[in-house]
XYZ file of C-alpha atoms in Angstrom:
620
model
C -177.136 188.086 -33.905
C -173.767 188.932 -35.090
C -171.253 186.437 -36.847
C -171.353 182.925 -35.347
C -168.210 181.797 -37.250
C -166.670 178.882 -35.156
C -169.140 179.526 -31.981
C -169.121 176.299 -30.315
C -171.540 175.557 -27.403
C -170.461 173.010 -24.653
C -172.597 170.030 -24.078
C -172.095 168.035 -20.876
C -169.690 168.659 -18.101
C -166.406 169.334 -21.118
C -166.118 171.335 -23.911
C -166.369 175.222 -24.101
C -168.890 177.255 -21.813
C -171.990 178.710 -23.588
C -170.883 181.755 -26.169
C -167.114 181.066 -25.630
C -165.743 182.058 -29.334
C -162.759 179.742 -30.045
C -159.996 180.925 -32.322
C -159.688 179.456 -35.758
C -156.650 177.279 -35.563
C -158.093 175.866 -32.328
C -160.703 173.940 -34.229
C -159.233 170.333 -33.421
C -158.210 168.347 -36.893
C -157.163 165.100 -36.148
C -154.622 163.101 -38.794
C -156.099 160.995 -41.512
C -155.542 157.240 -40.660
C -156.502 154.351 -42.934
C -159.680 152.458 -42.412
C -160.464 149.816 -44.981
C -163.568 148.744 -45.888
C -166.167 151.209 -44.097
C -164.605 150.178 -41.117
C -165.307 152.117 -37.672
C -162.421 154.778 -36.838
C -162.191 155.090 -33.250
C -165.518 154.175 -32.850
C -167.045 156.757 -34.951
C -168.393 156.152 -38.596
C -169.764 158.687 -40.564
C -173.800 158.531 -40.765
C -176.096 158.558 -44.169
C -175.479 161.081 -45.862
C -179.571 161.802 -46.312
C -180.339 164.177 -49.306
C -183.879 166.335 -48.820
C -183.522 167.084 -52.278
C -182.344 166.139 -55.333
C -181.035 169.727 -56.733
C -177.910 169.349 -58.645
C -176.146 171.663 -56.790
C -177.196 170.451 -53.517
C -176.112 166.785 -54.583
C -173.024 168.484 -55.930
C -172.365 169.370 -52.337
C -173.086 166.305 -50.898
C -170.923 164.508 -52.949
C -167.783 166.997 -51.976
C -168.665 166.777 -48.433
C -168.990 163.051 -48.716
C -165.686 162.918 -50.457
C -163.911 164.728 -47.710
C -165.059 162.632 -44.951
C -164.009 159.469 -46.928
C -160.701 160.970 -47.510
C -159.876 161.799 -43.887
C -160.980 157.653 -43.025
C -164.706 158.006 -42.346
C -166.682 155.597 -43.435
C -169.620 156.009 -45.316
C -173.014 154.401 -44.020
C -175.992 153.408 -45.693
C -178.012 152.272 -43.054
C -178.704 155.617 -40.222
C -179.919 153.792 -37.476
C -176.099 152.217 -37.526
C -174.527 154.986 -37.829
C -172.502 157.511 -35.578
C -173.429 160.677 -36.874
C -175.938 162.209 -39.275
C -174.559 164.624 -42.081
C -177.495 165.910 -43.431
C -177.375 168.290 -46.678
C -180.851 170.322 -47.227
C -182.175 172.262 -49.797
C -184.953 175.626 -48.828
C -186.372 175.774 -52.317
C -189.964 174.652 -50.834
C -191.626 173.845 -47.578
C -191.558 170.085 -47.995
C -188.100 170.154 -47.994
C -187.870 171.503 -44.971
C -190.516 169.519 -43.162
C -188.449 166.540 -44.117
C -185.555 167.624 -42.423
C -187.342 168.722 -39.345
C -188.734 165.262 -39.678
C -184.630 163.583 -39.596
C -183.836 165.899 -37.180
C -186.856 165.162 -34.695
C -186.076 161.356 -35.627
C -182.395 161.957 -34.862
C -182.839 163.749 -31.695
C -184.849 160.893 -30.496
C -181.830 158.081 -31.633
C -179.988 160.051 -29.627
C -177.235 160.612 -32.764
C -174.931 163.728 -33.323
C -176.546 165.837 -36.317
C -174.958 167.684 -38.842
C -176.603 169.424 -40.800
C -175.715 171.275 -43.887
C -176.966 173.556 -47.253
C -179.591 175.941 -47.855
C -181.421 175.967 -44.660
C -179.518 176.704 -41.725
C -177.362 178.952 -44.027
C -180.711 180.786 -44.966
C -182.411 180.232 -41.573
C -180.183 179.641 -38.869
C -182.535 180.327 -36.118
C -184.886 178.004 -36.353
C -185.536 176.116 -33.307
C -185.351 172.671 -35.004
C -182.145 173.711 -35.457
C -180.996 174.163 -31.526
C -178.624 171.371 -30.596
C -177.426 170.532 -33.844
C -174.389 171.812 -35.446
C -174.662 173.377 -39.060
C -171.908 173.533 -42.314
C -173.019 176.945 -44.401
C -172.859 176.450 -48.205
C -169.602 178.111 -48.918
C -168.378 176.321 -46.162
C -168.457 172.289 -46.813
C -164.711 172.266 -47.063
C -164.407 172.388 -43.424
C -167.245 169.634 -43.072
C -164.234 167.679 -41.460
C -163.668 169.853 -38.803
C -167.329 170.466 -37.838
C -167.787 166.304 -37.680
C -164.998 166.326 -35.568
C -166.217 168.598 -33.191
C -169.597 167.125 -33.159
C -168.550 163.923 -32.009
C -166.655 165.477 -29.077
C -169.891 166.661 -28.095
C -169.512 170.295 -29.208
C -172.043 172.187 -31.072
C -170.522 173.773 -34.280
C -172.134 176.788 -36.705
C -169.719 177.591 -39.616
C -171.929 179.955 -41.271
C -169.755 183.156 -42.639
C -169.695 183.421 -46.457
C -165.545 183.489 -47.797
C -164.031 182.435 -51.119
C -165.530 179.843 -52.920
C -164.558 176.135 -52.690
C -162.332 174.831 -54.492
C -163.180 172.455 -56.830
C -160.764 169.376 -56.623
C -161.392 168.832 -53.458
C -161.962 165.019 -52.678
C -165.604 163.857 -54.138
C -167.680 160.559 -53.567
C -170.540 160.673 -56.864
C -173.490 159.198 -56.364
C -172.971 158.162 -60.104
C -169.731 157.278 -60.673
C -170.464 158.088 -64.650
C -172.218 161.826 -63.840
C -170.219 164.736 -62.612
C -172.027 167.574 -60.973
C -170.066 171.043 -61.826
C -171.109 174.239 -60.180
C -170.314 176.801 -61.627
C -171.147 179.690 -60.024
C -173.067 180.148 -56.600
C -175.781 182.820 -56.266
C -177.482 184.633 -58.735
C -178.452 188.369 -59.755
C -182.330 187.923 -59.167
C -184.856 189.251 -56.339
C -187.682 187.085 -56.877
C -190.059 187.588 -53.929
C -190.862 184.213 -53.014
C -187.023 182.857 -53.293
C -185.472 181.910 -50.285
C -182.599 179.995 -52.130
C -181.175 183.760 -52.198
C -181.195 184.177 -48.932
C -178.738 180.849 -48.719
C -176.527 181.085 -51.825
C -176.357 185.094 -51.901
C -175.054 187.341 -54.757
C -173.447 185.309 -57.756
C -170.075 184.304 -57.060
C -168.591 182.928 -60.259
C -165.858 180.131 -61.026
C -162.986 181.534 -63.232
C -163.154 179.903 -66.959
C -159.654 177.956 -66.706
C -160.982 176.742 -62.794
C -163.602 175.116 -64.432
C -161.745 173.561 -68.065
C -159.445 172.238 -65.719
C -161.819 170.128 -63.448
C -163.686 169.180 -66.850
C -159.983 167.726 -68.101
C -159.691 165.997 -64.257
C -162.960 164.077 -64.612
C -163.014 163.269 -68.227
C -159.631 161.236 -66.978
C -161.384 159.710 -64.180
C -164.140 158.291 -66.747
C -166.931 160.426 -66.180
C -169.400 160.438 -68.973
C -172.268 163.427 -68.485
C -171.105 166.485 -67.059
C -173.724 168.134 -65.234
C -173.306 171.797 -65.463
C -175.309 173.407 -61.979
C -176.044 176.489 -60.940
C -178.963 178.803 -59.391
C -178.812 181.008 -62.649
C -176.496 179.241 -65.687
C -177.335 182.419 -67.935
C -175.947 184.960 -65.273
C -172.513 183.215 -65.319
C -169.405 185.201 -65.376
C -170.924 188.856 -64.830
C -169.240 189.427 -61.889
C -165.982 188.320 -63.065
C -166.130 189.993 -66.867
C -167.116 186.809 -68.651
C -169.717 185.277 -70.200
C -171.724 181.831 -70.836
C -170.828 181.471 -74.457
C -167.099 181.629 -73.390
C -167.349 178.928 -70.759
C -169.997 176.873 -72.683
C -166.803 176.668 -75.788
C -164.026 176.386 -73.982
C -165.421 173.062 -72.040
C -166.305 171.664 -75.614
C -163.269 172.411 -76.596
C -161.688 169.586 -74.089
C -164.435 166.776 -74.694
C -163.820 164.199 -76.323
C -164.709 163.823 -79.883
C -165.786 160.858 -79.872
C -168.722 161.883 -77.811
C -168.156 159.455 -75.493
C -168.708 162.412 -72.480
C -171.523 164.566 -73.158
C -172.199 167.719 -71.514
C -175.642 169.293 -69.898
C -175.956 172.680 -69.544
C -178.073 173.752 -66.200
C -180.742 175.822 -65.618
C -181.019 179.247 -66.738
C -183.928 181.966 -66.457
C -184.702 184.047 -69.462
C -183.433 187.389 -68.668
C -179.506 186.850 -69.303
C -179.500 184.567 -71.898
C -181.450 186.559 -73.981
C -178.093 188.239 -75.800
C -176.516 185.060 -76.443
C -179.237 182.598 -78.388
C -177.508 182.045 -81.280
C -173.910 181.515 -79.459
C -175.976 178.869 -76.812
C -177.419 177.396 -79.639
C -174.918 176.365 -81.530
C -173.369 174.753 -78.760
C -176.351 173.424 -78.183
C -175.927 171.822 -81.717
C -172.485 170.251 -81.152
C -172.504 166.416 -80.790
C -171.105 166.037 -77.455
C -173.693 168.813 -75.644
C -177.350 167.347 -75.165
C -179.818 169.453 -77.230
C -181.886 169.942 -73.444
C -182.594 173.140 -71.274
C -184.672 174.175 -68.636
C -185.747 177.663 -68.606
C -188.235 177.931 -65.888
C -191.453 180.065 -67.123
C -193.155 180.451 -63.376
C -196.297 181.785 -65.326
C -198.022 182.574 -68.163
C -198.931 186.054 -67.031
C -196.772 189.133 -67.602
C -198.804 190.525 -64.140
C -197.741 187.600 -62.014
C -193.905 187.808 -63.402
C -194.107 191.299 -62.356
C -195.438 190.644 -58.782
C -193.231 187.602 -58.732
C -189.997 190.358 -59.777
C -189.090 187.760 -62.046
C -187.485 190.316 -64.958
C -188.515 189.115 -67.890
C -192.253 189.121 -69.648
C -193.996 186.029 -71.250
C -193.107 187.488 -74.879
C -189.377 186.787 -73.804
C -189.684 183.458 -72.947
C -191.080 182.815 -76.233
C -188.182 184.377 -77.997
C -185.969 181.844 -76.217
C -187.970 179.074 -76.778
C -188.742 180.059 -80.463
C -185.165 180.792 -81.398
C -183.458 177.379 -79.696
C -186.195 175.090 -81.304
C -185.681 176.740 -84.764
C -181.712 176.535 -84.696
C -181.405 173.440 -82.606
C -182.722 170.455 -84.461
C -184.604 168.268 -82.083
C -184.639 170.723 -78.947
C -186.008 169.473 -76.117
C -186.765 172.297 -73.383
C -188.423 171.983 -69.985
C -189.913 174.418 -67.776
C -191.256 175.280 -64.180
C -194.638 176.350 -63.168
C -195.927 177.951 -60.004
C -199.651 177.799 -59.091
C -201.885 179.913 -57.494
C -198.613 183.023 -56.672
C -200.722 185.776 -54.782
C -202.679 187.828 -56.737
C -202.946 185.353 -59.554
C -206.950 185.622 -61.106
C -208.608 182.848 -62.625
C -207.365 185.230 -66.139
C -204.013 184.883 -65.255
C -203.803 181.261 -64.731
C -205.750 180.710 -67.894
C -202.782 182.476 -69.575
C -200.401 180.219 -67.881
C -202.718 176.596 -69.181
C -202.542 178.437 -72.718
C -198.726 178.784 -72.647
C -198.215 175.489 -71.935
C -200.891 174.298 -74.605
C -199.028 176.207 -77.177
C -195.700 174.797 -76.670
C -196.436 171.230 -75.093
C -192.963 171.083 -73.848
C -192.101 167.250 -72.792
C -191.254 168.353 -69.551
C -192.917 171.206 -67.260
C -192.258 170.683 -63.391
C -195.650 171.788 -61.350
C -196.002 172.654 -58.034
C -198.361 174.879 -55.594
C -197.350 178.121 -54.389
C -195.357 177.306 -51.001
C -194.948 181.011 -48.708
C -191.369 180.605 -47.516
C -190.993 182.750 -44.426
C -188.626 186.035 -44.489
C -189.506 186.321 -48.238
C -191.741 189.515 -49.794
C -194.228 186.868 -51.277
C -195.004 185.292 -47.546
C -196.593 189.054 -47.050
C -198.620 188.768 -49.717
C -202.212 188.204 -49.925
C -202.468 184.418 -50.464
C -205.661 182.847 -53.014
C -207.611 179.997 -51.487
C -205.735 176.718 -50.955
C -208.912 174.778 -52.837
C -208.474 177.129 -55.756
C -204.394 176.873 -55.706
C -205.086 172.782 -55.874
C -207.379 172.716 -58.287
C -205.330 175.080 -60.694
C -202.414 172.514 -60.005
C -204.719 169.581 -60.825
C -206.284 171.179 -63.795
C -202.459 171.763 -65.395
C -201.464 168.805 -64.752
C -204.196 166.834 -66.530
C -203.727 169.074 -69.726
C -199.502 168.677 -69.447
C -199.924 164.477 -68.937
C -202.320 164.592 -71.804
C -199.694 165.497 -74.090
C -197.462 162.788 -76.196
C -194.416 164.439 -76.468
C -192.354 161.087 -77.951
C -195.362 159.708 -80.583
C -193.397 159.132 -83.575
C -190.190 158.349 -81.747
C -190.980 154.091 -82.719
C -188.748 152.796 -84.815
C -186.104 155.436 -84.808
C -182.541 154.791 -84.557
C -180.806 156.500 -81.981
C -177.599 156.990 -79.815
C -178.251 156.596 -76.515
C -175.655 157.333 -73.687
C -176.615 154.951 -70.947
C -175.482 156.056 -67.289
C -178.090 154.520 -64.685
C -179.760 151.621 -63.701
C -183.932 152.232 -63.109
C -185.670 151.804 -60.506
C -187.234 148.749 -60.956
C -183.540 147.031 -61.594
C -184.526 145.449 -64.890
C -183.961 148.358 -67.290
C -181.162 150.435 -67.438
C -181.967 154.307 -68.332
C -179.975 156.138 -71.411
C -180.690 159.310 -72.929
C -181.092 160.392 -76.321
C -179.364 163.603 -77.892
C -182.142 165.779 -76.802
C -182.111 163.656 -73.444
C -185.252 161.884 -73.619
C -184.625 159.614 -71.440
C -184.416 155.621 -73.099
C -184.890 152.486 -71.017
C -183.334 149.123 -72.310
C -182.926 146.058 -71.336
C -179.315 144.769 -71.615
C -176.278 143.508 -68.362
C -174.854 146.566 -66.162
C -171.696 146.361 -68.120
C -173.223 148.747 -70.618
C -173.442 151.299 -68.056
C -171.026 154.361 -69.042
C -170.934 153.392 -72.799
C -173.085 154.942 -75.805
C -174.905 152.109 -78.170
C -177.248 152.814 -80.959
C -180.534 152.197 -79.878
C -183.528 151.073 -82.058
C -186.978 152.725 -80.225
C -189.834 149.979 -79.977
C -192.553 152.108 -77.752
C -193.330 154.772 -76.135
C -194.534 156.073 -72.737
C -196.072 159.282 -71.462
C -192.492 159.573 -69.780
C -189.315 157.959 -71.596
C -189.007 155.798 -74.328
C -188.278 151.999 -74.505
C -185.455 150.819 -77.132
C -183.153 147.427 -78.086
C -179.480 147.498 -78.546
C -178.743 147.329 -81.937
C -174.831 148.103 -81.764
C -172.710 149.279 -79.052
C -170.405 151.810 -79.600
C -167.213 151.212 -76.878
C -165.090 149.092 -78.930
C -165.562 151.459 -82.137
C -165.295 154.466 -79.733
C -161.635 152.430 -78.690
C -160.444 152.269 -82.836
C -162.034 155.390 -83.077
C -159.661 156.849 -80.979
C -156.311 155.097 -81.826
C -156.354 156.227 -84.820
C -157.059 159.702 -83.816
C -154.171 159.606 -82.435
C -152.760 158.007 -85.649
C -153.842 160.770 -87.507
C -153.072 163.383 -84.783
C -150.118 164.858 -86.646
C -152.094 165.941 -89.657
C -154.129 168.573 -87.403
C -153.596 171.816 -88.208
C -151.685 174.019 -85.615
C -152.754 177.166 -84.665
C -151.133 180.093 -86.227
C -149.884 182.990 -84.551
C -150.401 185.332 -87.647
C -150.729 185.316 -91.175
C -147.172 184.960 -91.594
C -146.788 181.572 -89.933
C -146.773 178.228 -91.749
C -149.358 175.679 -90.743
C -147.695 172.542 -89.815
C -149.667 169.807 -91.618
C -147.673 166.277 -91.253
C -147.256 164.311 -94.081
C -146.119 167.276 -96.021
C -142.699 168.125 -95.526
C -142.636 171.738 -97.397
C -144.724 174.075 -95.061
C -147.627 175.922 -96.861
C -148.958 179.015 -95.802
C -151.094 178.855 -92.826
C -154.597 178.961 -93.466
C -156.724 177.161 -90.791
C -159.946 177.418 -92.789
C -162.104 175.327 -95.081
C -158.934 175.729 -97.957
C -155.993 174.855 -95.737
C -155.263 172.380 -93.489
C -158.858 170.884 -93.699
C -158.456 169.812 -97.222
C -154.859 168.749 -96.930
C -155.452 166.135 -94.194
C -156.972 163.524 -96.485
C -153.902 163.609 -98.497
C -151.579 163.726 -95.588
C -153.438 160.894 -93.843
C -152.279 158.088 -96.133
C -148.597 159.600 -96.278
C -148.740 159.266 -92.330
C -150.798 156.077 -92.093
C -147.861 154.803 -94.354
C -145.392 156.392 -92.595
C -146.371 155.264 -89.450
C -147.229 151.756 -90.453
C -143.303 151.689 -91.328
C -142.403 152.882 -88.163
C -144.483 149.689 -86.785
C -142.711 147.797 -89.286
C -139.334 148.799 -88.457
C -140.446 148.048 -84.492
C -141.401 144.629 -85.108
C -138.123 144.039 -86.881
C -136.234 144.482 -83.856
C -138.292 141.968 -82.015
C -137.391 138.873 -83.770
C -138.749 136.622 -80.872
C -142.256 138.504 -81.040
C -141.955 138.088 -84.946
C -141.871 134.443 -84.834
C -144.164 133.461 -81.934
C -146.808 135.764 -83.741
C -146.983 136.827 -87.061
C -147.570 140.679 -87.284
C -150.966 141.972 -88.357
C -150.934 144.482 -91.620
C -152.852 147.238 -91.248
C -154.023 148.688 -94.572
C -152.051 152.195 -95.249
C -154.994 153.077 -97.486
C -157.698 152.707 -94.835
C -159.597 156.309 -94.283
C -158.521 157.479 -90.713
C -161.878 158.356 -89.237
C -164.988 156.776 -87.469
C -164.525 153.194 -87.890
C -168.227 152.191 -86.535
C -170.463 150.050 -88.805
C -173.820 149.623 -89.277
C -173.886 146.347 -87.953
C -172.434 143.783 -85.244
C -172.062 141.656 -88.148
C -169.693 143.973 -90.047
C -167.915 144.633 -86.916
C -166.992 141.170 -86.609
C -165.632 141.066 -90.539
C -163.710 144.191 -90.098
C -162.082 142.448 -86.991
C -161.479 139.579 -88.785
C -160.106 141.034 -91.483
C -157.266 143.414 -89.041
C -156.741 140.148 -87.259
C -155.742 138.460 -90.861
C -151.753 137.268 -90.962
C -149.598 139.310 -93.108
C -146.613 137.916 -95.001
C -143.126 136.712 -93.845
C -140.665 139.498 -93.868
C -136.813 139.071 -95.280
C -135.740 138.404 -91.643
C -138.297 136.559 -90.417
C -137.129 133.730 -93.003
C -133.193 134.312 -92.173
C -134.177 134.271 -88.785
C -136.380 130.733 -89.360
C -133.432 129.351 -91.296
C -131.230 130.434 -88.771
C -133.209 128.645 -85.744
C -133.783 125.744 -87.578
C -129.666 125.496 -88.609
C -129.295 125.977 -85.043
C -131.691 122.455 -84.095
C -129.879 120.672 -86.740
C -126.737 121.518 -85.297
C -127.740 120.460 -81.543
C -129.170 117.666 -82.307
C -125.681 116.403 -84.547
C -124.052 117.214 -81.237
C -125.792 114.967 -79.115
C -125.435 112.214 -81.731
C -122.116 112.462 -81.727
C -121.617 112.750 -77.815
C -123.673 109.659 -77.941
C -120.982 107.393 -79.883
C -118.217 108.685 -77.615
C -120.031 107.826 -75.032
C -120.470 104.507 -76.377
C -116.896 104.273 -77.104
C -115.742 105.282 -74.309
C -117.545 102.069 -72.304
């Protein structure tokens, strides 16, 4: 079938006939208008927006499509049998995905609602017959999502399937978790594996440009995200087609976070093959304390025959070089992987290569699931093994993976947690550790979107549980003002070797030399020239507030005091160090003329009305 971009299919006795093409600009947009509160715009409120799957980058998608329709007035529904319209965003990875949307759709077909629906699916598989009478959003396409609502409500059926430019990336966004941001960046990837049908969807890679991407990371860290979620079908392949690569990317993000660590950033999944040539540059910003020491680098198998058949371009020995090289040069790693069972053509020798790869590493997490033939791929042709033998090779790796203990030892340790989520059960909330093992604590929801140092006092098979010892917002807040107290002693950078390096503090300009013997050194002997300089500049302020002076007396702040991380080891010695900044500090000169001038001044008024008083009295 050729190009169904904007075909729209009449329903009823209006709209267009069968096959009538409409021009673009006909595609009816109608003006935002205000609607408070969820509220119902002209009768139409936008459905659930269901998610088959939990992919980042599908939820990334939901969450822009969501954002859109909120934008333009929509509402946004929780409850579908309520609603007007179903948007819903699938994902083809596996064959239970898609049952469960032909499951919404059947269930939407019968409520009689308009359906949407949007994502890997109908981009991949647009003629499926569950799909007839539905209108469909392609994945490069969710920033017309508006448009194809529209439409759908007027009774039209809408397919917006042709591939284009990629969306942008500020477009309006509703997060699911207010705290996470989901960041594609790329869609696509550069592999053939034979039973992928993802590729059919996404297509080739199609890459974000570096400054594209810093830019939305600089938007969101405003907006008080703390995780960035980089997604992708293939992290490692980033940038190939665009002459860049995911070392560059990974540092220039770092670059804008903030140093307090109060965001954090996770880098997505990536398969063996491309990041083979950059280890050491992933793993040392692997290292840095605002990136979680976490990746998943799906294996598949454990058999160098079944990641040939599977076209999967790597062998088993490579995988091991990945996983060997981040664990030795990032301290507490934490990796997870995938595993396929029973691919066709995998022998009972294969498979026990696969249990003895996962025995060797006993990786804390390793995602399991059965082979699942997705049609139009090279691996549906294949020659299948027995569904008894593919179960029983899924329940025989899952006993040995659930028998490890990947967190004994973990008891008693003391560590920072970033805490994001509430769990499921609506008693703890969940946190994760540096190497993202996930923590569960109990403490109130205000927590949520700060760090706190965590004491660990057991462990699961799954996550951790820990107490609060200290949380880390209000020295994150010092933290940071003086950072910007001490912002002027950075060192600039220097154009050449010529330039000086502009270190405040120090008025005569040294030769620039941005290493471990220039401006590094000189900052600790700049900082208490500018702490005092500053603190004078706070003096001289005050001064010209005499009100402010004498309704509160000002607080010192100790010129001498190191400008750095201001966090203690203890509540307790938080609450002396605020006591002691909150300490008064001495009278100034004109704070006492300006006393001894209000107090002249009473003195004065009050001999005034004594003495209007007696001529009063006289005057009778």
């Amino acid at each position: 079938m050729e190009d169904i971009e904007d075909l729209l299919i009449g329903s009823g006795g209006g709209g267009a006939p069968p096959g009538f093409r409409l021009p673009l600009n006909t595609v009816a947009v109608k003006p935002k208008k205000n609607v408070k509160n969820g509220a119902k715009l002209n009768g139409s409120l936008l459905s659930d927006l269901s998610l088959i799957s939990t992919v980042p980058g599908t939820q990334s998608d939901s969450e822009y499509m969501a954002g859109q329709l909120s934008s333009f007035g929509y509402g946004l529904s929780d409850d579908p049998d309520n609603a007007d319209l179903w948007l819903i965003n699938t994902c083809t990875v596996k064959n239970p995905s898609q049952s469960a949307m032909d499951t919404l759709i059947t269930k939407g077909k019968s409520a009689q609602k308009p359906l949407v629906v949007a994502g890997c699916v109908p981009q991949g598989s647009w003629n499926l017959k569950e799909l007839d009478g539905v209108s469909i959003v392609g994945v490069q396409q969710i920033d017309r999502v508006v448009e194809v609502v529209e439409e759908t409500l007027k009774g039209h059926e809408v397919r917006l399937l042709t591939r284009k430019t990629l969306p942008a990336l500020d477009l309006p966004k509703v997060r699911k978790n207010k705290f996470v941001e989901i960041l594609p960046i790329n869609v696509g990837c550069l592999g053939a594996c034979t039973y992928c049908k993802t590729k059919h969807a996404r297509g080739h890679l199609g890459s974000y440009t570096i400054d594209s991407l810093v830019g939305r990371v600089k938007t969101v860290i405003t907006e008080g995200v703390k995780e960035i979620w980089l997604s992708s079908e293939d992290t490692g392949a980033y940038g190939r087609d665009i002459g860049v690569n995911l070392p560059t990317l990974l540092n220039g993000i770092v670059a804008e976070l903030p140093p307090d660590a109060s965001t954090m950033l996770r880098i997505g999944m990536t398969n063996p093959p491309f990041i083979l040539e950059h280890l050491k540059e992933i793993a040392e910003v692997l290292r840095h304390p605002c990136v979680y020491s976490f990746l998943h680098v799906p294996v598949q198998s454990g058999s160098d025959a079944v990641l040939s058949a599977m076209n999967r371009e790597y062998t088993v020995s490579e995988f091991r070089t990945v996983v060997d090289t981040l664990t030795e040069l990032v301290p507490e790693m934490h990796i997870a992987t995938d595993i396929i069972c029973g691919f066709p053509g995998e022998t009972d020798e294969d498979f026990a290569q696969t249990v003895s790869l996962i025995e060797d590493y006993k990786l804390p997490q390793v995602h399991i699931s059965q082979f699942y033939p997705r049609p139009g791929t090279p691996a549906a042709r294949m020659k299948k093994v027995q569904s008894n033998i593919v179960k029983k090779r899924s329940r025989e790796l899952t006993a040995v993976f659930e028998a490890f203990t990947p967190y004994n030892g973990m008891e008693g340790r003391i560590e920072r947690v970033w805490i994001t989520e509430i769990a499921t059960d609506r008693v703890h909330l969940v946190g994760h550790t540096k190497s993202y093992v996930q923590v569960l604590i109990v403490a109130p929801q205000t927590m949520l979107g700060s760090s706190a140092m965590v004491k660990i006092t057991s462990v699961g098979r799954w996550s951790v549980f820990g107490e609060v010892i200290e949380t880390l917002t209000q020295a994150d807040k010092r933290t940071s003002a003086k950072e910007r107290l001490s912002s002027e002693v950075k060192c600039s950078p220097c154009v050449d070797q010529d330039e000086s390096c502009a270190c405040s503090g120090d008025k005569a300009a040294a030769p620039c030399s941005c290493g471990p013997e220039g401006c590094g050194e000189q900052q600790n002997s700049a900082g208490t020239d500018t702490a005092s300089h500053n603190q004078q500049l706070l003096d001289a302020q005050d001064k010209t507030s005499l009100i402010g002076n004498f309704l509160s007396r000002r607080r010192k702040t100790d010129p001498t005091r190191k400008l750095g991380d201001s966090r203690t080891a203890s509540g307790d010695s938080l609450k002396q160090e605020n006591s002691r900044e909150e300490a008064p500090g001495e009278w100034g000169f004109v704070d006492r003329v300006f006393l001894g001038g209000l107090i002249l001044s009473l003195f004065t008024l009050l001999a005034l009305l004594v003495h209007l008083g007696f001529r009063v009295k006289l005057s009778k």
